[in-house]
Coordinates of C-alpha atoms in Angstrom, one line a residue:
Chain A
M1 CA 140.0 -116.7 -30.6
K2 CA 138.5 -119.9 -32.0
L3 CA 135.1 -121.1 -30.8
T4 CA 132.8 -124.1 -31.5
L5 CA 129.2 -123.0 -31.6
H6 CA 126.3 -125.4 -31.2
I7 CA 123.2 -123.5 -32.4
W8 CA 119.6 -124.5 -32.3
R9 CA 118.0 -124.4 -35.7
Q10 CA 114.3 -124.8 -36.2
K11 CA 112.5 -123.8 -39.4
N12 CA 109.2 -122.9 -37.8
T13 CA 107.0 -123.4 -34.7
N14 CA 105.8 -126.9 -35.8
A15 CA 109.2 -128.1 -37.2
K16 CA 111.4 -130.3 -35.1
G17 CA 114.5 -128.4 -34.1
H18 CA 118.1 -129.6 -33.9
F19 CA 121.6 -128.4 -33.1
E20 CA 124.1 -127.4 -35.8
T21 CA 127.7 -126.9 -35.1
Y22 CA 129.7 -124.0 -36.5
I23 CA 133.4 -123.4 -36.0
M24 CA 134.2 -119.7 -35.7
D25 CA 137.9 -118.6 -36.3
N26 CA 139.2 -115.1 -35.5
V27 CA 136.5 -114.1 -32.9
I28 CA 137.7 -110.7 -31.6
E29 CA 137.2 -110.3 -27.8
D30 CA 135.8 -106.8 -28.1
M31 CA 132.8 -108.2 -30.1
S32 CA 129.5 -108.5 -28.3
F33 CA 127.9 -111.8 -28.4
L34 CA 125.4 -110.6 -31.0
E35 CA 128.2 -109.1 -33.2
M36 CA 129.8 -112.5 -33.1
L37 CA 126.5 -114.0 -34.5
D38 CA 126.3 -111.2 -37.1
V39 CA 129.8 -112.3 -38.4
L40 CA 128.6 -115.9 -38.5
N41 CA 125.5 -114.8 -40.4
E42 CA 127.5 -112.8 -42.9
R43 CA 129.6 -115.9 -43.6
L44 CA 126.5 -118.1 -43.9
I45 CA 124.9 -115.6 -46.4
L46 CA 128.2 -115.6 -48.6
E47 CA 128.1 -119.5 -48.4
G48 CA 124.5 -119.3 -49.7
K49 CA 123.1 -120.8 -46.4
E50 CA 120.2 -119.7 -44.3
P51 CA 121.4 -117.3 -41.6
V52 CA 120.6 -117.9 -37.9
A53 CA 117.5 -116.0 -36.8
F54 CA 117.8 -114.2 -33.5
D55 CA 116.0 -111.3 -31.8
H56 CA 117.8 -108.0 -31.2
D57 CA 117.0 -104.3 -31.1
C58 CA 118.7 -101.5 -29.1
R59 CA 121.8 -103.5 -28.3
E60 CA 122.3 -101.3 -25.3
G61 CA 120.8 -103.6 -22.7
I62 CA 117.6 -101.7 -22.1
C63 CA 115.0 -102.9 -24.6
G64 CA 114.5 -106.5 -23.7
A65 CA 114.4 -107.7 -27.3
C66 CA 117.5 -110.0 -27.2
S67 CA 117.3 -113.4 -25.7
L68 CA 119.3 -116.7 -26.2
T69 CA 120.1 -119.3 -23.6
I70 CA 123.9 -119.5 -23.6
N71 CA 125.4 -122.7 -22.0
G72 CA 122.2 -123.2 -20.0
I73 CA 121.9 -119.6 -18.7
P74 CA 119.5 -117.1 -20.2
H75 CA 121.6 -114.1 -21.4
G76 CA 124.8 -116.0 -20.8
P77 CA 127.2 -116.3 -17.9
E78 CA 127.7 -112.6 -17.1
K79 CA 125.6 -111.5 -14.1
G80 CA 123.0 -108.7 -14.6
T81 CA 123.6 -108.4 -18.3
T82 CA 121.6 -108.9 -21.5
T83 CA 123.1 -111.0 -24.3
C84 CA 123.8 -107.8 -26.4
Q85 CA 126.0 -106.5 -23.6
L86 CA 127.8 -109.8 -23.1
H87 CA 131.3 -109.6 -24.7
M88 CA 133.5 -112.3 -26.2
R89 CA 136.2 -111.5 -23.7
K90 CA 134.1 -113.5 -21.2
F91 CA 134.9 -116.6 -23.2
K92 CA 138.3 -118.5 -23.7
D93 CA 139.9 -119.6 -26.9
G94 CA 138.7 -123.1 -27.8
D95 CA 135.4 -122.8 -25.8
E96 CA 132.3 -124.7 -26.9
I97 CA 129.1 -122.7 -26.6
W98 CA 125.6 -124.0 -26.7
I99 CA 123.1 -121.5 -27.9
E100 CA 119.4 -122.3 -27.4
P101 CA 116.2 -120.3 -27.6
F102 CA 114.4 -119.4 -24.4
R103 CA 112.4 -122.5 -23.7
A104 CA 108.8 -122.7 -22.2
R105 CA 105.4 -123.7 -23.4
A106 CA 104.2 -120.1 -23.2
F107 CA 107.1 -119.0 -25.5
P108 CA 106.7 -121.1 -28.7
V109 CA 109.8 -120.9 -31.1
I110 CA 109.0 -118.9 -34.2
K111 CA 112.3 -119.6 -35.9
D112 CA 115.7 -120.8 -34.8
L113 CA 116.4 -118.6 -31.6
I114 CA 113.4 -116.4 -31.9
V115 CA 110.5 -117.1 -29.6
D116 CA 107.1 -115.6 -29.4
R117 CA 106.9 -113.6 -26.2
S118 CA 103.5 -112.0 -26.8
A119 CA 102.1 -113.8 -23.8
F120 CA 103.8 -110.9 -21.8
D121 CA 102.0 -108.3 -23.8
R122 CA 98.7 -110.0 -23.0
I123 CA 99.5 -110.0 -19.3
I124 CA 100.3 -106.3 -19.5
Q125 CA 97.1 -105.6 -21.2
A126 CA 95.1 -107.6 -18.6
G127 CA 96.7 -105.3 -16.0
G128 CA 94.6 -102.5 -17.4
F129 CA 95.0 -98.8 -16.6
I130 CA 95.8 -96.5 -13.7
S131 CA 93.5 -93.6 -12.8
V132 CA 95.4 -90.4 -13.5
N133 CA 94.6 -87.3 -15.4
T134 CA 96.0 -87.1 -18.9
G135 CA 97.3 -84.0 -20.4
Q136 CA 99.9 -81.8 -18.9
A137 CA 102.3 -83.3 -16.3
P138 CA 100.9 -82.6 -12.9
E139 CA 102.7 -80.4 -10.3
A140 CA 105.5 -82.7 -8.9
N141 CA 104.5 -82.1 -5.2
S142 CA 100.8 -82.6 -5.6
I143 CA 101.2 -86.3 -4.9
L144 CA 103.9 -87.1 -2.3
V145 CA 105.8 -90.4 -2.8
P146 CA 108.2 -91.4 0.0
K147 CA 111.8 -91.7 -1.4
K148 CA 112.1 -95.3 -0.2
N149 CA 108.9 -96.2 -2.0
A150 CA 110.0 -94.5 -5.2
D151 CA 113.3 -96.4 -5.1
T152 CA 111.6 -99.7 -4.5
A153 CA 109.1 -99.0 -7.3
M154 CA 112.0 -98.1 -9.6
D155 CA 113.7 -101.4 -8.7
A156 CA 110.6 -103.3 -9.9
A157 CA 110.1 -101.0 -12.9
Q158 CA 113.6 -101.9 -14.2
C159 CA 112.0 -105.1 -15.8
I160 CA 112.6 -104.9 -19.5
G161 CA 110.2 -107.9 -20.1
C162 CA 112.9 -109.9 -21.8
G163 CA 111.5 -113.3 -20.5
A164 CA 114.8 -114.5 -19.0
C165 CA 112.9 -115.4 -15.8
V166 CA 110.6 -117.8 -17.7
A167 CA 113.5 -119.2 -19.6
A168 CA 115.5 -119.8 -16.5
C169 CA 112.7 -121.3 -14.4
P170 CA 112.6 -125.0 -14.5
N171 CA 108.8 -124.7 -14.4
G172 CA 108.5 -122.1 -17.1
A173 CA 106.8 -119.7 -14.6
A174 CA 106.4 -116.0 -15.2
M175 CA 106.1 -115.0 -11.6
L176 CA 109.1 -112.7 -11.5
F177 CA 107.9 -110.8 -14.6
V178 CA 104.3 -110.4 -13.3
A179 CA 105.5 -109.6 -9.8
A180 CA 107.8 -106.8 -11.1
K181 CA 104.9 -105.3 -13.1
V182 CA 102.4 -105.7 -10.2
S183 CA 104.9 -104.2 -7.7
H184 CA 106.1 -101.2 -9.5
F185 CA 102.5 -99.8 -9.2
A186 CA 101.9 -101.3 -5.8
Y187 CA 104.6 -99.0 -4.3
L188 CA 103.2 -95.8 -5.8
P189 CA 100.1 -93.8 -4.7
Q190 CA 98.9 -93.7 -8.4
G191 CA 98.7 -97.5 -8.4
Q192 CA 96.4 -97.8 -5.4
P193 CA 92.9 -97.5 -6.8
E194 CA 93.2 -100.5 -9.2
R195 CA 95.7 -102.4 -7.1
K196 CA 93.6 -105.4 -6.2
L197 CA 92.0 -105.8 -9.6
R198 CA 95.3 -105.5 -11.3
V199 CA 97.0 -108.4 -9.4
L200 CA 93.9 -110.6 -9.9
K201 CA 93.7 -110.0 -13.6
M202 CA 97.4 -110.2 -14.4
V203 CA 97.8 -113.5 -12.4
E204 CA 94.7 -114.9 -14.1
Q205 CA 96.1 -114.0 -17.6
M206 CA 99.5 -115.5 -16.7
Q207 CA 97.7 -118.8 -15.9
K208 CA 95.7 -118.7 -19.2
D209 CA 98.9 -118.3 -21.2
G210 CA 100.2 -121.6 -19.9
F211 CA 103.1 -120.5 -17.6
G212 CA 104.1 -122.9 -14.8
N213 CA 103.9 -122.5 -11.0
C214 CA 106.5 -121.0 -8.8
S215 CA 108.5 -123.5 -6.8
N216 CA 110.7 -120.9 -5.1
Y217 CA 113.9 -122.0 -7.0
Y218 CA 115.0 -118.4 -7.3
E219 CA 116.6 -119.2 -10.7
C220 CA 114.6 -116.2 -12.2
E221 CA 116.3 -113.7 -9.8
A222 CA 119.8 -115.1 -10.6
A223 CA 119.2 -115.0 -14.4
C224 CA 117.4 -111.6 -14.5
P225 CA 119.6 -109.1 -16.4
K226 CA 118.1 -106.3 -14.3
Q227 CA 118.6 -108.4 -11.1
I228 CA 115.0 -108.0 -9.9
S229 CA 114.5 -109.5 -6.5
V230 CA 112.1 -112.5 -5.7
K231 CA 111.0 -110.3 -2.8
F232 CA 108.6 -108.8 -5.4
I233 CA 107.1 -112.3 -5.9
A234 CA 106.4 -112.4 -2.1
L235 CA 104.8 -109.0 -2.4
M236 CA 102.6 -110.2 -5.2
N237 CA 101.6 -113.3 -3.3
R238 CA 100.6 -111.2 -0.4
D239 CA 98.6 -108.7 -2.6
Y240 CA 97.0 -111.6 -4.5
L241 CA 95.9 -113.3 -1.2
K242 CA 94.4 -110.1 0.1
A243 CA 92.7 -109.3 -3.2
S244 CA 91.3 -112.9 -3.3
F245 CA 89.0 -112.0 -0.3
S246 CA 88.1 -108.6 -1.5
D247 CA 85.1 -107.0 -3.2
E248 CA 87.1 -106.8 -6.4
K249 CA 87.3 -110.6 -6.5
S250 CA 83.5 -111.0 -6.0
E251 CA 83.0 -108.4 -8.8
L252 CA 85.3 -110.4 -11.1
I253 CA 83.4 -113.6 -10.5
R254 CA 80.1 -111.9 -11.0
N255 CA 81.3 -110.5 -14.3
Q256 CA 82.6 -113.9 -15.4
L257 CA 79.3 -115.5 -14.5
A258 CA 77.3 -112.8 -16.4
Chain B
M1 CA 83.4 -122.8 -4.3
S2 CA 84.3 -126.4 -3.5
L3 CA 86.9 -127.5 -1.1
F4 CA 89.4 -128.0 -4.0
G5 CA 88.4 -124.8 -5.8
Y6 CA 91.8 -123.2 -4.7
L7 CA 93.5 -125.7 -7.1
R8 CA 92.4 -123.4 -10.0
S9 CA 94.7 -120.6 -8.8
T10 CA 98.5 -121.0 -8.9
I11 CA 99.1 -118.7 -6.0
L12 CA 96.4 -120.2 -3.7
S13 CA 97.8 -123.6 -4.5
K14 CA 101.1 -122.4 -3.3
V15 CA 99.6 -120.9 -0.2
V16 CA 97.9 -124.2 0.6
M17 CA 101.2 -126.0 0.2
A18 CA 102.8 -123.5 2.6
I19 CA 100.1 -123.6 5.3
T20 CA 99.8 -127.4 5.2
G21 CA 103.6 -127.7 5.2
A22 CA 103.7 -125.4 8.2
V23 CA 101.4 -127.7 10.1
L24 CA 103.5 -130.8 9.3
V25 CA 106.7 -129.0 10.1
L26 CA 105.4 -127.9 13.5
Y27 CA 104.4 -131.5 14.1
V28 CA 107.8 -132.8 13.1
I29 CA 109.3 -130.4 15.6
V30 CA 107.1 -131.4 18.5
H31 CA 107.5 -135.1 17.6
T32 CA 111.3 -134.7 17.5
A33 CA 111.3 -133.0 20.9
G34 CA 109.1 -135.7 22.4
N35 CA 111.3 -138.5 21.1
M36 CA 114.3 -136.9 22.7
L37 CA 112.7 -138.1 26.1
I38 CA 114.2 -141.5 25.2
F39 CA 117.6 -140.2 26.4
I40 CA 116.2 -139.3 29.8
G41 CA 115.0 -142.9 30.3
K42 CA 112.4 -145.5 30.0
D43 CA 110.0 -143.9 32.4
S44 CA 110.0 -140.4 30.8
L45 CA 109.2 -141.9 27.3
N46 CA 106.5 -144.2 28.5
S47 CA 104.8 -141.6 30.7
Y48 CA 104.9 -139.2 27.7
S49 CA 103.3 -141.9 25.5
A50 CA 100.7 -142.6 28.2
F51 CA 99.9 -138.9 28.4
L52 CA 99.4 -138.6 24.7
H53 CA 97.0 -141.6 24.8
S54 CA 95.1 -140.1 27.7
L55 CA 94.3 -137.0 25.6
G56 CA 91.5 -138.9 24.0
P57 CA 89.4 -136.7 21.7
I58 CA 92.1 -134.0 21.6
L59 CA 94.5 -136.5 20.2
W60 CA 92.0 -137.3 17.4
I61 CA 91.5 -133.7 16.6
I62 CA 95.3 -133.3 16.3
R63 CA 95.4 -136.5 14.1
A64 CA 92.5 -135.2 11.9
V65 CA 94.4 -131.9 11.3
L66 CA 97.6 -133.7 10.4
I67 CA 95.8 -136.2 8.0
L68 CA 93.9 -133.3 6.4
S69 CA 97.1 -131.3 6.0
A70 CA 99.0 -134.3 4.5
I71 CA 96.2 -135.1 2.1
L72 CA 96.0 -131.5 0.8
H73 CA 99.7 -131.2 0.7
I74 CA 100.1 -134.3 -1.5
I75 CA 97.1 -133.5 -3.8
T76 CA 98.3 -130.0 -4.4
S77 CA 101.9 -130.9 -5.0
I78 CA 100.9 -133.5 -7.6
K79 CA 98.7 -131.0 -9.4
L80 CA 101.5 -128.4 -9.3
K81 CA 104.0 -130.8 -10.6
F82 CA 102.0 -132.0 -13.6
E83 CA 101.3 -128.4 -14.5
N84 CA 105.0 -127.5 -14.2
L85 CA 106.1 -130.4 -16.4
A86 CA 103.6 -129.4 -19.0
A87 CA 104.8 -125.7 -18.9
K88 CA 108.3 -126.8 -19.9
P89 CA 107.8 -129.3 -22.7
S90 CA 111.3 -129.0 -24.1
K91 CA 114.4 -129.2 -21.9
Y92 CA 117.6 -127.4 -22.5
A93 CA 120.5 -129.6 -23.9
V94 CA 122.8 -127.8 -21.4
K95 CA 121.4 -126.4 -18.1
N96 CA 123.5 -124.6 -15.6
Y97 CA 121.6 -124.0 -12.3
L98 CA 122.6 -120.7 -10.7
K99 CA 120.6 -120.7 -7.5
A100 CA 118.3 -123.7 -7.3
K101 CA 119.6 -126.1 -4.7
L102 CA 119.4 -129.9 -5.1
S103 CA 117.0 -130.0 -2.3
S104 CA 114.6 -127.5 -4.1
R105 CA 114.9 -129.5 -7.4
T106 CA 114.1 -132.8 -5.8
M107 CA 111.1 -131.8 -3.6
I108 CA 108.6 -134.0 -5.4
W109 CA 110.9 -137.1 -5.2
T110 CA 111.9 -136.6 -1.6
G111 CA 108.3 -136.0 -0.9
I112 CA 107.2 -139.3 -2.5
M113 CA 110.0 -141.2 -0.6
I114 CA 109.0 -139.5 2.7
L115 CA 105.4 -140.5 2.1
S116 CA 106.4 -144.2 1.8
F117 CA 108.7 -143.8 4.8
V118 CA 105.8 -142.4 6.8
V119 CA 103.5 -145.3 5.8
Y120 CA 106.2 -147.8 7.0
H121 CA 106.7 -145.7 10.2
L122 CA 102.9 -145.9 10.9
L123 CA 102.7 -149.6 10.3
H124 CA 105.8 -150.2 12.5
F125 CA 105.1 -148.0 15.5
T126 CA 101.4 -146.9 15.4
F127 CA 99.6 -149.9 13.9
R128 CA 102.3 -152.3 15.0
T129 CA 101.8 -154.7 12.2
T130 CA 105.3 -155.1 10.8
N131 CA 106.9 -156.3 14.1
P132 CA 104.1 -157.3 16.5
Q133 CA 106.6 -159.3 18.6
H134 CA 108.1 -156.0 19.9
Y135 CA 104.8 -155.0 21.6
Y136 CA 104.8 -155.4 25.4
P137 CA 102.7 -153.8 28.1
E138 CA 104.6 -152.4 31.1
F139 CA 103.3 -152.8 34.7
Y140 CA 104.2 -149.7 36.4
Q141 CA 103.9 -148.3 39.9
P142 CA 103.9 -144.5 40.2
H143 CA 106.7 -143.1 42.4
N144 CA 104.4 -140.9 44.5
A145 CA 101.5 -143.4 44.7
V146 CA 99.9 -143.7 48.2
S147 CA 98.7 -147.2 47.8
S148 CA 100.4 -149.9 45.7
I149 CA 98.4 -149.2 42.5
I150 CA 99.9 -151.0 39.5
I151 CA 99.1 -149.3 36.2
E152 CA 99.3 -151.1 32.9
R153 CA 100.7 -149.0 30.0
F154 CA 102.3 -149.5 26.7
D155 CA 106.1 -150.0 26.7
V156 CA 107.1 -147.7 23.9
Y157 CA 110.7 -147.7 25.1
R158 CA 111.1 -151.4 24.7
M159 CA 109.4 -151.4 21.3
V160 CA 111.7 -148.7 20.0
V161 CA 114.8 -150.4 21.3
L162 CA 113.9 -153.8 20.0
G163 CA 113.0 -152.3 16.6
F164 CA 116.3 -150.3 16.2
Q165 CA 118.4 -153.2 17.4
N166 CA 117.6 -154.6 13.9
P167 CA 120.3 -152.8 11.7
L168 CA 118.0 -153.0 8.6
I169 CA 115.2 -151.1 10.4
S170 CA 117.6 -148.5 11.8
I171 CA 119.0 -147.9 8.2
V172 CA 115.5 -147.3 6.9
Y173 CA 114.8 -144.8 9.7
I174 CA 118.2 -143.0 9.2
V175 CA 117.6 -142.7 5.4
G176 CA 113.9 -141.6 5.9
V177 CA 115.0 -138.9 8.4
I178 CA 117.7 -137.6 6.2
L179 CA 115.2 -137.3 3.4
V180 CA 112.9 -135.3 5.7
G181 CA 115.8 -133.0 6.5
F182 CA 116.5 -132.5 2.8
H183 CA 112.9 -131.7 2.1
L184 CA 112.8 -129.3 5.0
D185 CA 116.0 -127.4 3.9
H186 CA 114.0 -126.0 1.0
A187 CA 110.6 -126.2 2.6
I188 CA 110.9 -124.0 5.7
Q189 CA 112.2 -120.8 3.9
S190 CA 110.0 -121.5 1.0
M191 CA 106.9 -121.2 3.3
F192 CA 107.9 -117.6 4.2
Q193 CA 108.5 -116.7 0.6
T194 CA 105.1 -118.1 -0.5
L195 CA 103.2 -116.4 2.2
G196 CA 104.8 -113.1 1.3
Y197 CA 107.3 -112.7 4.1
N198 CA 110.5 -111.7 2.2
Q199 CA 112.3 -108.6 3.2
K200 CA 115.8 -107.8 2.3
H201 CA 116.9 -107.6 5.9
Y202 CA 115.8 -110.9 7.5
F203 CA 115.1 -113.2 4.6
P204 CA 118.8 -114.4 4.5
T205 CA 118.5 -115.2 8.2
I206 CA 115.3 -117.2 7.5
Q207 CA 117.1 -119.1 4.8
K208 CA 119.9 -120.0 7.2
C209 CA 117.5 -121.0 9.9
S210 CA 115.7 -123.2 7.5
T211 CA 118.8 -125.2 6.8
T212 CA 119.9 -125.1 10.5
L213 CA 116.5 -126.3 11.7
A214 CA 116.6 -129.1 9.2
I215 CA 120.1 -130.2 10.3
I216 CA 119.0 -130.1 14.0
I217 CA 115.9 -132.3 13.3
V218 CA 118.0 -134.8 11.4
L219 CA 120.7 -135.0 14.1
C220 CA 118.3 -135.4 16.9
L221 CA 116.2 -138.2 15.1
V222 CA 119.2 -140.0 13.7
S223 CA 120.8 -140.1 17.2
I224 CA 118.1 -142.5 18.4
P225 CA 118.7 -145.5 16.2
I226 CA 122.5 -144.9 16.3
S227 CA 122.4 -144.8 20.1
V228 CA 120.4 -148.1 20.2
L229 CA 122.8 -149.8 17.7
L230 CA 125.9 -148.7 19.7
G231 CA 124.2 -149.8 23.0
F232 CA 124.1 -146.3 24.6
I233 CA 120.4 -146.8 25.3
G234 CA 118.3 -150.0 25.8
G235 CA 120.8 -152.0 27.8
E236 CA 118.3 -152.5 30.6
I237 CA 115.4 -154.2 28.8

């Protein structure tokens, strides 16, 4: 199969980027999207050119390292799939493919298709800890978790932090990511003691990192490789609103003033 | 914390958008229902108008709430829009939307157009500056009056009919109302999501109701200028 690739090339964060066009002959349909890029890079190296820089790690769809906006959709056209699990059989011979980095102010391009997603790490750090005993695993029945809540918490915990939600959002908002992280503790008894403080701090950090606001476009939910629902954003809004009128909020303001 | 302190928080800003939006939507629903009295007849519409004017201070409280809601809604939306534009400095060369409807992506633009339409609407029917020649008093004798008291009241019916008999004015209203419907298609369900009411079982229904309610409001309001233009109402003035 023959493909025309338009790939975003950018030397570094401050350089101006541009598209370069590459013709790929003999693309095998069993290749993953990243393997197709590997083949391109091998060719570029042989030609003495700079290979295309892109993020990847496990290539099993669970680590959240791979990115790419393919034909305007983060992780490409296949629903509920990361780029590494997208296969070339989803494309047709003669297709033109536009490959761009995840775009948002909070995700500056490092090189070519690699963006800096450390804003997500800062949000996670802002979330802080949960109060549990360390050491041996506790007896499983000492804290009871209703099955339904455990399932919902797991739905939220599926988030791999890839940033597709931010990339898909026309506002570059990180609401789905933060909502998933807030919600997976909100549904569990272990998450209750710090519940209010957690949502306040994570949302505050999200704003500091320059993400946009939510306009309820629901593009994030559609692009999410783990198909995390926007109902978690509703839950976060609810939690945030409750926390805004709590002792925890007053305490935060006091600490900031001190 | 000042009145506009909420603007510092992304979620509180959204909540203010939702609550002020809810106030305005409720008003639009009541306003639409009231306007439908024109189909019952001249007397119904004019008595309704006289009743509203007789409310006095209550009317001003309602107006104050509406004006405050509109101002907060506008200020907050502008702040959100500028932040959103800044958060996405570079656009994709190719962008495929998966779920975002045209109505959701054009909220700020339909909003600005609705604002200009509302300003015109107020100048036309409330302040009566654009077409002062359409303003007439009506001398009216109540049906069940014991004596032959004659009451002077404002002839809304005649003003509306004379206004809409001008095709240009009718077109402005039809376009304005369709824009309102387009805005509401996204707005009503969005309100529920922002305020945290999104559960798997009933949210799809809320989304359908949002669109249906928007369509009903548009059909009701558009039917008035069309009926006037076609001569279904207003023949007797």
